[in-house]
PDB file of C-alpha atoms in Angstrom:
ATOM      1  CA  MET A   1      45.720  72.822 -13.363  1.00 60.00           C
ATOM      2  CA  LEU A   2      45.988  70.301 -10.890  1.00 60.00           C
ATOM      3  CA  PHE A   3      42.582  68.698 -11.044  1.00 72.00           C
ATOM      4  CA  GLU A   4      41.837  69.074 -14.545  1.00 75.00           C
ATOM      5  CA  GLN A   5      45.216  66.342 -15.016  1.00 65.00           C
ATOM      6  CA  ILE A   6      43.922  64.291 -12.292  1.00 68.00           C
ATOM      7  CA  GLN A   7      40.623  63.792 -14.154  1.00 77.00           C
ATOM      8  CA  SER A   8      42.433  63.778 -17.360  1.00 77.00           C
ATOM      9  CA  ASN A   9      44.523  60.735 -16.193  1.00 68.00           C
ATOM     10  CA  LYS A  10      41.079  59.285 -15.021  1.00 75.00           C
ATOM     11  CA  ARG A  11      39.430  59.293 -18.118  1.00 82.00           C
ATOM     12  CA  LYS A  12      42.260  57.776 -20.162  1.00 79.00           C
ATOM     13  CA  THR A  13      42.571  54.954 -17.537  1.00 77.00           C
ATOM     14  CA  ILE A  14      39.258  54.080 -18.470  1.00 84.00           C
ATOM     15  CA  VAL A  15      39.594  54.537 -21.741  1.00 84.00           C
ATOM     16  CA  LEU A  16      42.828  52.141 -21.673  1.00 78.00           C
ATOM     17  CA  LEU A  17      41.130  49.749 -19.246  1.00 83.00           C
ATOM     18  CA  VAL A  18      37.764  49.113 -21.779  1.00 87.00           C
ATOM     19  CA  ALA A  19      39.618  49.303 -25.226  1.00 87.00           C
ATOM     20  CA  PHE A  20      41.901  46.365 -23.325  1.00 88.00           C
ATOM     21  CA  ILE A  21      39.093  44.221 -22.735  1.00 90.00           C
ATOM     22  CA  ILE A  22      37.546  44.484 -25.999  1.00 92.00           C
ATOM     23  CA  PHE A  23      40.871  43.725 -27.402  1.00 92.00           C
ATOM     24  CA  VAL A  24      40.869  40.235 -24.900  1.00 93.00           C
ATOM     25  CA  ALA A  25      37.502  39.908 -26.629  1.00 94.00           C
ATOM     26  CA  ILE A  26      39.018  39.860 -30.071  1.00 94.00           C
ATOM     27  CA  VAL A  27      41.749  37.816 -29.376  1.00 95.00           C
ATOM     28  CA  GLY A  28      39.320  35.177 -28.436  1.00 95.00           C
ATOM     29  CA  ALA A  29      37.114  35.768 -31.652  1.00 94.00           C
ATOM     30  CA  ALA A  30      40.591  34.921 -33.246  1.00 93.00           C
ATOM     31  CA  VAL A  31      41.662  32.298 -31.616  1.00 92.00           C
ATOM     32  CA  GLY A  32      37.639  30.687 -31.214  1.00 92.00           C
ATOM     33  CA  TYR A  33      37.438  30.961 -34.800  1.00 90.00           C
ATOM     34  CA  LEU A  34      40.949  29.170 -35.998  1.00 87.00           C
ATOM     35  CA  LEU A  35      40.111  26.204 -33.633  1.00 88.00           C
ATOM     36  CA  TRP A  36      36.529  26.199 -33.659  1.00 86.00           C
ATOM     37  CA  ARG A  37      34.989  28.380 -36.717  1.00 87.00           C
ATOM     38  CA  SER A  38      33.094  30.299 -34.319  1.00 91.00           C
ATOM     39  CA  LEU A  39      33.508  33.834 -33.252  1.00 92.00           C
ATOM     40  CA  GLU A  40      31.160  33.652 -30.590  1.00 94.00           C
ATOM     41  CA  PHE A  41      32.580  30.447 -28.515  1.00 94.00           C
ATOM     42  CA  GLY A  42      36.127  32.267 -28.825  1.00 94.00           C
ATOM     43  CA  ILE A  43      34.891  35.826 -27.507  1.00 95.00           C
ATOM     44  CA  ILE A  44      33.239  33.802 -24.901  1.00 95.00           C
ATOM     45  CA  ALA A  45      36.041  31.644 -23.766  1.00 93.00           C
ATOM     46  CA  GLY A  46      38.536  34.665 -23.938  1.00 93.00           C
ATOM     47  CA  ILE A  47      36.357  36.782 -21.089  1.00 94.00           C
ATOM     48  CA  ILE A  48      35.786  33.504 -18.642  1.00 94.00           C
ATOM     49  CA  ILE A  49      39.614  32.803 -18.910  1.00 93.00           C
ATOM     50  CA  ALA A  50      40.353  36.856 -18.445  1.00 91.00           C
ATOM     51  CA  VAL A  51      38.062  36.628 -15.532  1.00 89.00           C
ATOM     52  CA  ILE A  52      39.924  33.536 -14.170  1.00 89.00           C
ATOM     53  CA  TYR A  53      42.913  35.032 -14.128  1.00 84.00           C
ATOM     54  CA  MET A  54      42.160  38.092 -12.918  1.00 82.00           C
ATOM     55  CA  ALA A  55      40.372  36.457  -9.511  1.00 83.00           C
ATOM     56  CA  ILE A  56      43.672  34.563  -9.219  1.00 78.00           C
ATOM     57  CA  MET A  57      46.052  37.807  -9.045  1.00 73.00           C
ATOM     58  CA  ILE A  58      43.298  39.781  -7.169  1.00 74.00           C
ATOM     59  CA  SER A  59      43.699  37.178  -4.434  1.00 74.00           C
ATOM     60  CA  ASN A  60      47.444  37.151  -4.167  1.00 68.00           C
ATOM     61  CA  SER A  61      48.508  38.714  -0.698  1.00 60.00           C
ATOM     62  CA  THR A  62      50.895  41.610   0.076  1.00 81.00           C
ATOM     63  CA  SER A  63      52.994  39.181   2.055  1.00 80.00           C
ATOM     64  CA  VAL A  64      53.855  37.605  -1.122  1.00 76.00           C
ATOM     65  CA  VAL A  65      54.653  40.823  -3.163  1.00 83.00           C
ATOM     66  CA  MET A  66      57.083  41.733  -0.305  1.00 90.00           C
ATOM     67  CA  ALA A  67      58.589  38.754   0.708  1.00 87.00           C
ATOM     68  CA  MET A  68      59.593  39.265  -3.254  1.00 84.00           C
ATOM     69  CA  ASN A  69      61.003  42.433  -2.773  1.00 91.00           C
ATOM     70  CA  ASN A  70      63.230  41.317   0.155  1.00 94.00           C
ATOM     71  CA  ALA A  71      60.893  43.776   2.817  1.00 96.00           C
ATOM     72  CA  HIS A  72      60.766  43.478   6.476  1.00 96.00           C
ATOM     73  CA  GLU A  73      58.180  45.371   8.049  1.00 96.00           C
ATOM     74  CA  ILE A  74      58.012  47.618  10.659  1.00 97.00           C
ATOM     75  CA  THR A  75      54.858  47.792  13.181  1.00 96.00           C
ATOM     76  CA  SER A  76      56.078  50.842  15.314  1.00 96.00           C
ATOM     77  CA  SER A  77      57.165  53.937  14.921  1.00 96.00           C
ATOM     78  CA  ASP A  78      60.103  52.885  17.353  1.00 96.00           C
ATOM     79  CA  GLN A  79      61.694  51.272  13.834  1.00 97.00           C
ATOM     80  CA  SER A  80      61.906  54.160  11.790  1.00 97.00           C
ATOM     81  CA  PRO A  81      60.133  57.227  13.247  1.00 97.00           C
ATOM     82  CA  GLU A  82      60.397  59.689   9.965  1.00 97.00           C
ATOM     83  CA  LEU A  83      59.323  56.987   8.142  1.00 98.00           C
ATOM     84  CA  TRP A  84      56.458  55.829  10.030  1.00 98.00           C
ATOM     85  CA  HIS A  85      54.864  59.330  10.840  1.00 98.00           C
ATOM     86  CA  THR A  86      55.361  60.500   7.121  1.00 98.00           C
ATOM     87  CA  VAL A  87      53.334  57.339   6.293  1.00 98.00           C
ATOM     88  CA  GLU A  88      50.771  57.855   9.173  1.00 97.00           C
ATOM     89  CA  ASP A  89      50.334  61.617   8.137  1.00 97.00           C
ATOM     90  CA  MET A  90      49.888  61.218   4.207  1.00 97.00           C
ATOM     91  CA  ALA A  91      47.429  58.294   4.917  1.00 97.00           C
ATOM     92  CA  MET A  92      45.610  60.658   7.131  1.00 97.00           C
ATOM     93  CA  VAL A  93      45.295  63.477   4.835  1.00 96.00           C
ATOM     94  CA  ALA A  94      43.934  61.018   1.957  1.00 95.00           C
ATOM     95  CA  GLN A  95      41.538  60.019   4.361  1.00 94.00           C
ATOM     96  CA  VAL A  96      42.351  56.229   3.786  1.00 94.00           C
ATOM     97  CA  PRO A  97      43.318  53.526   6.747  1.00 96.00           C
ATOM     98  CA  MET A  98      47.005  53.646   7.615  1.00 97.00           C
ATOM     99  CA  PRO A  99      48.493  50.913   5.578  1.00 96.00           C
ATOM    100  CA  ARG A 100      51.277  48.308   6.824  1.00 96.00           C
ATOM    101  CA  VAL A 101      54.945  49.812   6.736  1.00 98.00           C
ATOM    102  CA  PHE A 102      58.027  47.839   5.209  1.00 98.00           C
ATOM    103  CA  ILE A 103      61.631  48.558   4.244  1.00 98.00           C
ATOM    104  CA  ILE A 104      63.557  47.203   1.909  1.00 97.00           C
ATOM    105  CA  ASP A 105      67.775  46.994   2.653  1.00 97.00           C
ATOM    106  CA  ASP A 106      68.925  48.669  -0.422  1.00 96.00           C
ATOM    107  CA  GLN A 107      70.756  51.422  -0.876  1.00 95.00           C
ATOM    108  CA  SER A 108      69.087  52.910  -4.252  1.00 96.00           C
ATOM    109  CA  PRO A 109      66.173  55.515  -3.430  1.00 97.00           C
ATOM    110  CA  ASN A 110      62.943  54.070  -4.109  1.00 97.00           C
ATOM    111  CA  ALA A 111      59.580  52.803  -2.897  1.00 97.00           C
ATOM    112  CA  PHE A 112      56.117  50.946  -3.892  1.00 94.00           C
ATOM    113  CA  ALA A 113      52.388  50.484  -2.781  1.00 93.00           C
ATOM    114  CA  THR A 114      50.587  47.407  -2.950  1.00 88.00           C
ATOM    115  CA  GLY A 115      47.638  46.053  -2.031  1.00 82.00           C
ATOM    116  CA  ASN A 116      44.170  45.057  -3.571  1.00 78.00           C
ATOM    117  CA  ASN A 117      42.189  47.881  -1.842  1.00 83.00           C
ATOM    118  CA  PRO A 118      43.147  50.366   1.039  1.00 88.00           C
ATOM    119  CA  GLN A 119      41.521  48.227   4.220  1.00 90.00           C
ATOM    120  CA  LYS A 120      44.949  45.645   2.813  1.00 87.00           C
ATOM    121  CA  SER A 121      47.530  48.078   1.729  1.00 92.00           C
ATOM    122  CA  ALA A 122      51.329  48.366   2.438  1.00 94.00           C
ATOM    123  CA  VAL A 123      53.878  51.237   1.436  1.00 97.00           C
ATOM    124  CA  ALA A 124      57.568  49.973   1.223  1.00 97.00           C
ATOM    125  CA  ALA A 125      60.442  52.158   0.986  1.00 98.00           C
ATOM    126  CA  THR A 126      64.003  51.495   0.876  1.00 98.00           C
ATOM    127  CA  THR A 127      66.780  52.524   3.205  1.00 97.00           C
ATOM    128  CA  GLY A 128      68.246  54.611   0.354  1.00 97.00           C
ATOM    129  CA  LEU A 129      65.204  56.407   0.090  1.00 98.00           C
ATOM    130  CA  LEU A 130      65.039  57.351   3.557  1.00 97.00           C
ATOM    131  CA  SER A 131      68.915  58.088   3.586  1.00 97.00           C
ATOM    132  CA  THR A 132      68.751  60.280   0.762  1.00 97.00           C
ATOM    133  CA  MET A 133      65.478  62.236   1.259  1.00 98.00           C
ATOM    134  CA  ASN A 134      64.633  64.904   3.272  1.00 97.00           C
ATOM    135  CA  ARG A 135      61.676  65.631   4.934  1.00 97.00           C
ATOM    136  CA  SER A 136      59.510  67.058   1.985  1.00 97.00           C
ATOM    137  CA  GLU A 137      61.093  65.052  -0.805  1.00 98.00           C
ATOM    138  CA  LEU A 138      60.187  62.087   1.665  1.00 98.00           C
ATOM    139  CA  GLU A 139      56.377  63.493   1.863  1.00 98.00           C
ATOM    140  CA  GLY A 140      56.330  63.815  -1.741  1.00 98.00           C
ATOM    141  CA  VAL A 141      57.342  60.215  -2.387  1.00 98.00           C
ATOM    142  CA  ILE A 142      55.182  58.508   0.227  1.00 98.00           C
ATOM    143  CA  GLY A 143      52.232  60.778  -1.115  1.00 98.00           C
ATOM    144  CA  HIS A 144      52.683  58.975  -4.095  1.00 97.00           C
ATOM    145  CA  GLU A 145      52.594  55.892  -3.003  1.00 96.00           C
ATOM    146  CA  ILE A 146      49.644  56.605  -0.791  1.00 97.00           C
ATOM    147  CA  SER A 147      47.667  58.391  -3.964  1.00 95.00           C
ATOM    148  CA  HIS A 148      48.208  54.538  -5.591  1.00 93.00           C
ATOM    149  CA  ILE A 149      46.480  53.146  -2.773  1.00 92.00           C
ATOM    150  CA  ARG A 150      43.776  55.442  -2.674  1.00 90.00           C
ATOM    151  CA  ASN A 151      43.253  55.572  -6.271  1.00 87.00           C
ATOM    152  CA  TYR A 152      43.124  51.890  -6.570  1.00 85.00           C
ATOM    153  CA  ASP A 153      45.778  51.788  -8.631  1.00 84.00           C
ATOM    154  CA  ILE A 154      47.472  48.536  -7.576  1.00 77.00           C
ATOM    155  CA  ARG A 155      43.953  46.825  -8.292  1.00 78.00           C
ATOM    156  CA  ILE A 156      43.764  48.529 -11.628  1.00 83.00           C
ATOM    157  CA  SER A 157      47.557  47.105 -12.396  1.00 77.00           C
ATOM    158  CA  THR A 158      46.678  43.717 -11.317  1.00 73.00           C
ATOM    159  CA  ILE A 159      43.779  43.637 -13.840  1.00 82.00           C
ATOM    160  CA  ALA A 160      45.847  44.909 -16.660  1.00 82.00           C
ATOM    161  CA  LEU A 161      48.443  42.481 -16.171  1.00 75.00           C
ATOM    162  CA  ALA A 162      45.995  39.610 -15.482  1.00 81.00           C
ATOM    163  CA  LEU A 163      44.267  40.734 -18.958  1.00 88.00           C
ATOM    164  CA  SER A 164      47.682  40.480 -20.770  1.00 86.00           C
ATOM    165  CA  ALA A 165      48.387  36.978 -19.429  1.00 85.00           C
ATOM    166  CA  ALA A 166      44.791  35.943 -20.763  1.00 90.00           C
ATOM    167  CA  ILE A 167      45.490  37.305 -24.243  1.00 92.00           C
ATOM    168  CA  THR A 168      49.287  35.535 -24.253  1.00 90.00           C
ATOM    169  CA  PHE A 169      47.483  32.163 -22.635  1.00 92.00           C
ATOM    170  CA  LEU A 170      45.103  32.459 -25.654  1.00 93.00           C
ATOM    171  CA  VAL A 171      47.367  33.085 -28.206  1.00 92.00           C
ATOM    172  CA  ASN A 172      49.644  29.744 -26.887  1.00 91.00           C
ATOM    173  CA  MET A 173      46.474  27.740 -27.157  1.00 89.00           C
ATOM    174  CA  GLY A 174      45.758  29.014 -30.433  1.00 87.00           C
ATOM    175  CA  SER A 175      48.769  28.356 -31.696  1.00 85.00           C
ATOM    176  CA  ASN A 176      49.716  25.118 -30.246  1.00 83.00           C
ATOM    177  CA  TRP A 177      46.020  23.658 -31.224  1.00 78.00           C
ATOM    178  CA  TRP A 178      46.360  25.354 -34.991  1.00 69.00           C
ATOM    179  CA  LEU A 179      49.479  23.873 -35.329  1.00 67.00           C
ATOM    180  CA  TRP A 180      48.923  20.778 -34.168  1.00 68.00           C
ATOM    181  CA  GLY A 181      46.007  20.075 -36.081  1.00 59.00           C
ATOM    182  CA  SER A 182      46.823  21.961 -39.275  1.00 54.00           C
ATOM    183  CA  GLY A 183      46.157  18.942 -41.540  1.00 48.00           C
ATOM    184  CA  ASP A 184      42.385  18.324 -40.765  1.00 53.00           C
ATOM    185  CA  ARG A 185      41.904  22.079 -41.219  1.00 51.00           C
ATOM    186  CA  ARG A 186      43.680  21.648 -44.533  1.00 48.00           C
ATOM    187  CA  ASP A 187      41.230  18.899 -45.634  1.00 50.00           C
ATOM    188  CA  ASN A 188      38.256  20.833 -44.241  1.00 54.00           C
ATOM    189  CA  ASN A 189      39.459  24.197 -45.836  1.00 51.00           C
ATOM    190  CA  ARG A 190      39.399  22.122 -49.148  1.00 47.00           C
ATOM    191  CA  GLU A 191      36.169  20.823 -48.427  1.00 49.00           C
ATOM    192  CA  GLY A 192      34.454  24.062 -47.789  1.00 52.00           C
ATOM    193  CA  GLY A 193      36.561  27.263 -47.890  1.00 55.00           C
ATOM    194  CA  GLY A 194      35.129  30.279 -49.758  1.00 67.00           C
ATOM    195  CA  GLY A 195      36.792  33.707 -49.701  1.00 81.00           C
ATOM    196  CA  LEU A 196      34.902  34.862 -46.628  1.00 84.00           C
ATOM    197  CA  GLN A 197      36.607  32.071 -44.645  1.00 85.00           C
ATOM    198  CA  ILE A 198      39.765  32.815 -45.806  1.00 86.00           C
ATOM    199  CA  ILE A 199      40.175  36.405 -44.949  1.00 88.00           C
ATOM    200  CA  LEU A 200      39.071  35.245 -41.570  1.00 87.00           C
ATOM    201  CA  ILE A 201      41.931  32.790 -41.278  1.00 86.00           C
ATOM    202  CA  VAL A 202      44.202  35.404 -42.431  1.00 88.00           C
ATOM    203  CA  PHE A 203      42.814  37.798 -39.965  1.00 90.00           C
ATOM    204  CA  SER A 204      43.103  35.629 -37.239  1.00 89.00           C
ATOM    205  CA  ILE A 205      46.126  34.604 -37.491  1.00 89.00           C
ATOM    206  CA  VAL A 206      47.413  38.299 -37.842  1.00 92.00           C
ATOM    207  CA  ILE A 207      45.592  39.083 -34.510  1.00 92.00           C
ATOM    208  CA  MET A 208      47.904  36.408 -32.550  1.00 89.00           C
ATOM    209  CA  ILE A 209      50.631  37.735 -33.848  1.00 90.00           C
ATOM    210  CA  LEU A 210      50.265  40.824 -33.071  1.00 92.00           C
ATOM    211  CA  ALA A 211      48.226  40.512 -29.752  1.00 91.00           C
ATOM    212  CA  PRO A 212      51.118  39.993 -27.068  1.00 88.00           C
ATOM    213  CA  LEU A 213      52.892  43.377 -29.137  1.00 87.00           C
ATOM    214  CA  ALA A 214      49.607  45.022 -28.698  1.00 87.00           C
ATOM    215  CA  ALA A 215      49.219  43.846 -25.032  1.00 85.00           C
ATOM    216  CA  ALA A 216      52.013  44.760 -23.774  1.00 81.00           C
ATOM    217  CA  ALA A 217      51.635  48.210 -25.023  1.00 84.00           C
ATOM    218  CA  VAL A 218      48.536  49.002 -23.533  1.00 83.00           C
ATOM    219  CA  GLN A 219      49.397  47.728 -20.422  1.00 78.00           C
ATOM    220  CA  MET A 220      52.635  49.683 -20.083  1.00 82.00           C
ATOM    221  CA  ALA A 221      50.136  52.559 -21.348  1.00 83.00           C
ATOM    222  CA  ILE A 222      47.813  52.252 -18.378  1.00 82.00           C
ATOM    223  CA  SER A 223      51.230  51.915 -15.598  1.00 83.00           C
ATOM    224  CA  ARG A 224      52.440  55.114 -17.335  1.00 87.00           C
ATOM    225  CA  ASN A 225      49.107  56.966 -16.962  1.00 84.00           C
ATOM    226  CA  ARG A 226      48.702  56.359 -13.224  1.00 88.00           C
ATOM    227  CA  GLU A 227      52.236  57.170 -12.754  1.00 92.00           C
ATOM    228  CA  TYR A 228      50.695  60.466 -13.610  1.00 92.00           C
ATOM    229  CA  LEU A 229      47.453  60.364 -11.719  1.00 90.00           C
ATOM    230  CA  ALA A 230      49.714  59.532  -8.642  1.00 94.00           C
ATOM    231  CA  ASP A 231      52.230  62.511  -9.206  1.00 95.00           C
ATOM    232  CA  ALA A 232      49.421  65.105  -9.194  1.00 93.00           C
ATOM    233  CA  SER A 233      47.647  63.412  -6.573  1.00 93.00           C
ATOM    234  CA  SER A 234      50.688  63.579  -4.626  1.00 96.00           C
ATOM    235  CA  VAL A 235      50.888  67.333  -5.165  1.00 95.00           C
ATOM    236  CA  ALA A 236      47.152  67.381  -4.166  1.00 93.00           C
ATOM    237  CA  LEU A 237      48.366  66.044  -0.648  1.00 95.00           C
ATOM    238  CA  THR A 238      51.179  67.671   0.131  1.00 96.00           C
ATOM    239  CA  ARG A 239      50.784  70.988  -1.479  1.00 94.00           C
ATOM    240  CA  ASN A 240      54.235  70.816  -2.320  1.00 96.00           C
ATOM    241  CA  PRO A 241      54.928  70.276  -5.724  1.00 96.00           C
ATOM    242  CA  GLN A 242      58.648  71.617  -5.588  1.00 97.00           C
ATOM    243  CA  GLY A 243      59.018  68.259  -2.651  1.00 97.00           C
ATOM    244  CA  LEU A 244      58.061  65.505  -5.018  1.00 98.00           C
ATOM    245  CA  ILE A 245      60.190  67.642  -8.209  1.00 98.00           C
ATOM    246  CA  SER A 246      63.270  67.302  -6.192  1.00 98.00           C
ATOM    247  CA  ALA A 247      62.745  63.680  -4.945  1.00 98.00           C
ATOM    248  CA  LEU A 248      62.279  62.364  -8.456  1.00 97.00           C
ATOM    249  CA  GLU A 249      65.411  64.344  -9.828  1.00 97.00           C
ATOM    250  CA  LYS A 250      67.247  62.650  -7.112  1.00 97.00           C
ATOM    251  CA  LEU A 251      65.766  59.370  -8.102  1.00 96.00           C
ATOM    252  CA  GLY A 252      66.867  60.361 -11.752  1.00 93.00           C
ATOM    253  CA  ARG A 253      70.699  60.060 -10.133  1.00 93.00           C
ATOM    254  CA  ALA A 254      70.235  56.794  -8.470  1.00 93.00           C
ATOM    255  CA  ARG A 255      71.825  53.900  -9.145  1.00 92.00           C
ATOM    256  CA  PRO A 256      69.498  50.575 -10.261  1.00 92.00           C
ATOM    257  CA  MET A 257      68.978  48.562  -6.994  1.00 93.00           C
ATOM    258  CA  LYS A 258      70.656  45.257  -6.291  1.00 89.00           C
ATOM    259  CA  ASP A 259      68.406  42.738  -5.672  1.00 82.00           C
ATOM    260  CA  VAL A 260      64.952  43.437  -7.170  1.00 82.00           C
ATOM    261  CA  ASP A 261      61.975  41.030  -8.278  1.00 75.00           C
ATOM    262  CA  SER A 262      61.749  41.992 -12.275  1.00 73.00           C
ATOM    263  CA  ALA A 263      57.578  41.421 -12.343  1.00 67.00           C
ATOM    264  CA  SER A 264      57.269  43.763  -9.223  1.00 78.00           C
ATOM    265  CA  ALA A 265      59.705  46.557 -11.211  1.00 80.00           C
ATOM    266  CA  ALA A 266      56.397  48.555 -12.150  1.00 80.00           C
ATOM    267  CA  LEU A 267      54.958  48.985  -8.554  1.00 85.00           C
ATOM    268  CA  TYR A 268      58.272  51.225  -8.174  1.00 92.00           C
ATOM    269  CA  ILE A 269      57.953  55.330  -8.328  1.00 95.00           C
ATOM    270  CA  SER A 270      60.930  55.223 -10.631  1.00 93.00           C
ATOM    271  CA  ASN A 271      62.297  52.160 -12.539  1.00 88.00           C
ATOM    272  CA  PRO A 272      64.377  50.225 -10.296  1.00 91.00           C
ATOM    273  CA  LEU A 273      66.316  47.827 -12.757  1.00 84.00           C
ATOM    274  CA  LYS A 274      67.315  50.776 -15.327  1.00 70.00           C
ATOM    275  CA  ASN A 275      67.398  54.447 -15.741  1.00 51.00           C
ATOM    276  CA  LYS A 276      67.260  54.288 -19.732  1.00 51.00           C
ATOM    277  CA  GLN A 277      63.771  54.989 -21.351  1.00 53.00           C
ATOM    278  CA  HIS A 278      62.276  52.709 -24.257  1.00 54.00           C
ATOM    279  CA  LEU A 279      58.628  51.947 -25.608  1.00 56.00           C
ATOM    280  CA  PHE A 280      57.803  49.700 -22.924  1.00 63.00           C
ATOM    281  CA  ASP A 281      58.991  50.829 -20.123  1.00 76.00           C
ATOM    282  CA  THR A 282      56.678  50.842 -17.073  1.00 75.00           C
ATOM    283  CA  HIS A 283      57.422  54.218 -15.960  1.00 86.00           C
ATOM    284  CA  PRO A 284      57.195  57.432 -17.916  1.00 90.00           C
ATOM    285  CA  PRO A 285      60.351  59.414 -17.947  1.00 91.00           C
ATOM    286  CA  LEU A 286      61.587  61.672 -15.315  1.00 93.00           C
ATOM    287  CA  GLU A 287      62.292  64.729 -17.181  1.00 94.00           C
ATOM    288  CA  GLU A 288      58.377  64.357 -18.561  1.00 94.00           C
ATOM    289  CA  ARG A 289      56.918  63.750 -14.803  1.00 95.00           C
ATOM    290  CA  ILE A 290      59.117  66.694 -13.902  1.00 96.00           C
ATOM    291  CA  ALA A 291      57.909  69.259 -16.429  1.00 95.00           C
ATOM    292  CA  ARG A 292      54.143  68.309 -15.607  1.00 93.00           C
ATOM    293  CA  LEU A 293      55.083  69.044 -11.947  1.00 94.00           C
ATOM    294  CA  GLU A 294      56.915  72.264 -12.547  1.00 93.00           C
ATOM    295  CA  LYS A 295      53.779  73.315 -14.750  1.00 89.00           C
ATOM    296  CA  MET A 296      51.435  73.378 -11.431  1.00 80.00           C
TER     297      MET A 296
END
């Protein structure tokens, strides 16, 4: 059951990423047709813009993310023995390099991982997590974060964010240019407009209207799927599903964090801003995550 769930989640993520890239191409085609009457040029422009966004976002340093969340680094086990040794143990079991370790001064229990690859990774935990969790619960949480590192989830999330940003840029560019040059285009339509052209224009406009909503939905689906995968992978590391189950139950009763960067909310093991779930939450309901773990 455990390894079947891991493989299923990996396959779903690949499908979602491929669908996301195809959707970028579709949005590019829509913008290209509205602006230049060229589907091909729009597709090429969309892919180039997406690649540029991915390069910029992937190059962001761990230090920037940690600074945004007011995290301070610890560099030896003397500063926080339990956290340090738990991270060290989970990294050893997962066979990844020891990540940098950070602490966030917040009484709400939570944690997250960041970094572009296992060689340049970091884990952060709140003081509330350290004071609330026992050893097995802490191992479950840290195992979850180490799994994000081992599974390259942070890079996948970054790619999804970049693709979403690229779609937003394309839609804004298309909307602004279309409105700016609407008079000229109406004249062109009178001169050579046909039924197919009208259909393509209407289709392109509909794509541009729905694109941001669809991009957000795919991005959230990827994020939720990676949370399920990290939960299952954590159990594979600790061999103790009850530890993570108990930790998630405590996280479900936690108060929102006081000072958290909203752009980083998707990184945390549970939503640090609010507990109420809705369609575009980056995290699956804790109850559903617990139910899956109980079946292992």
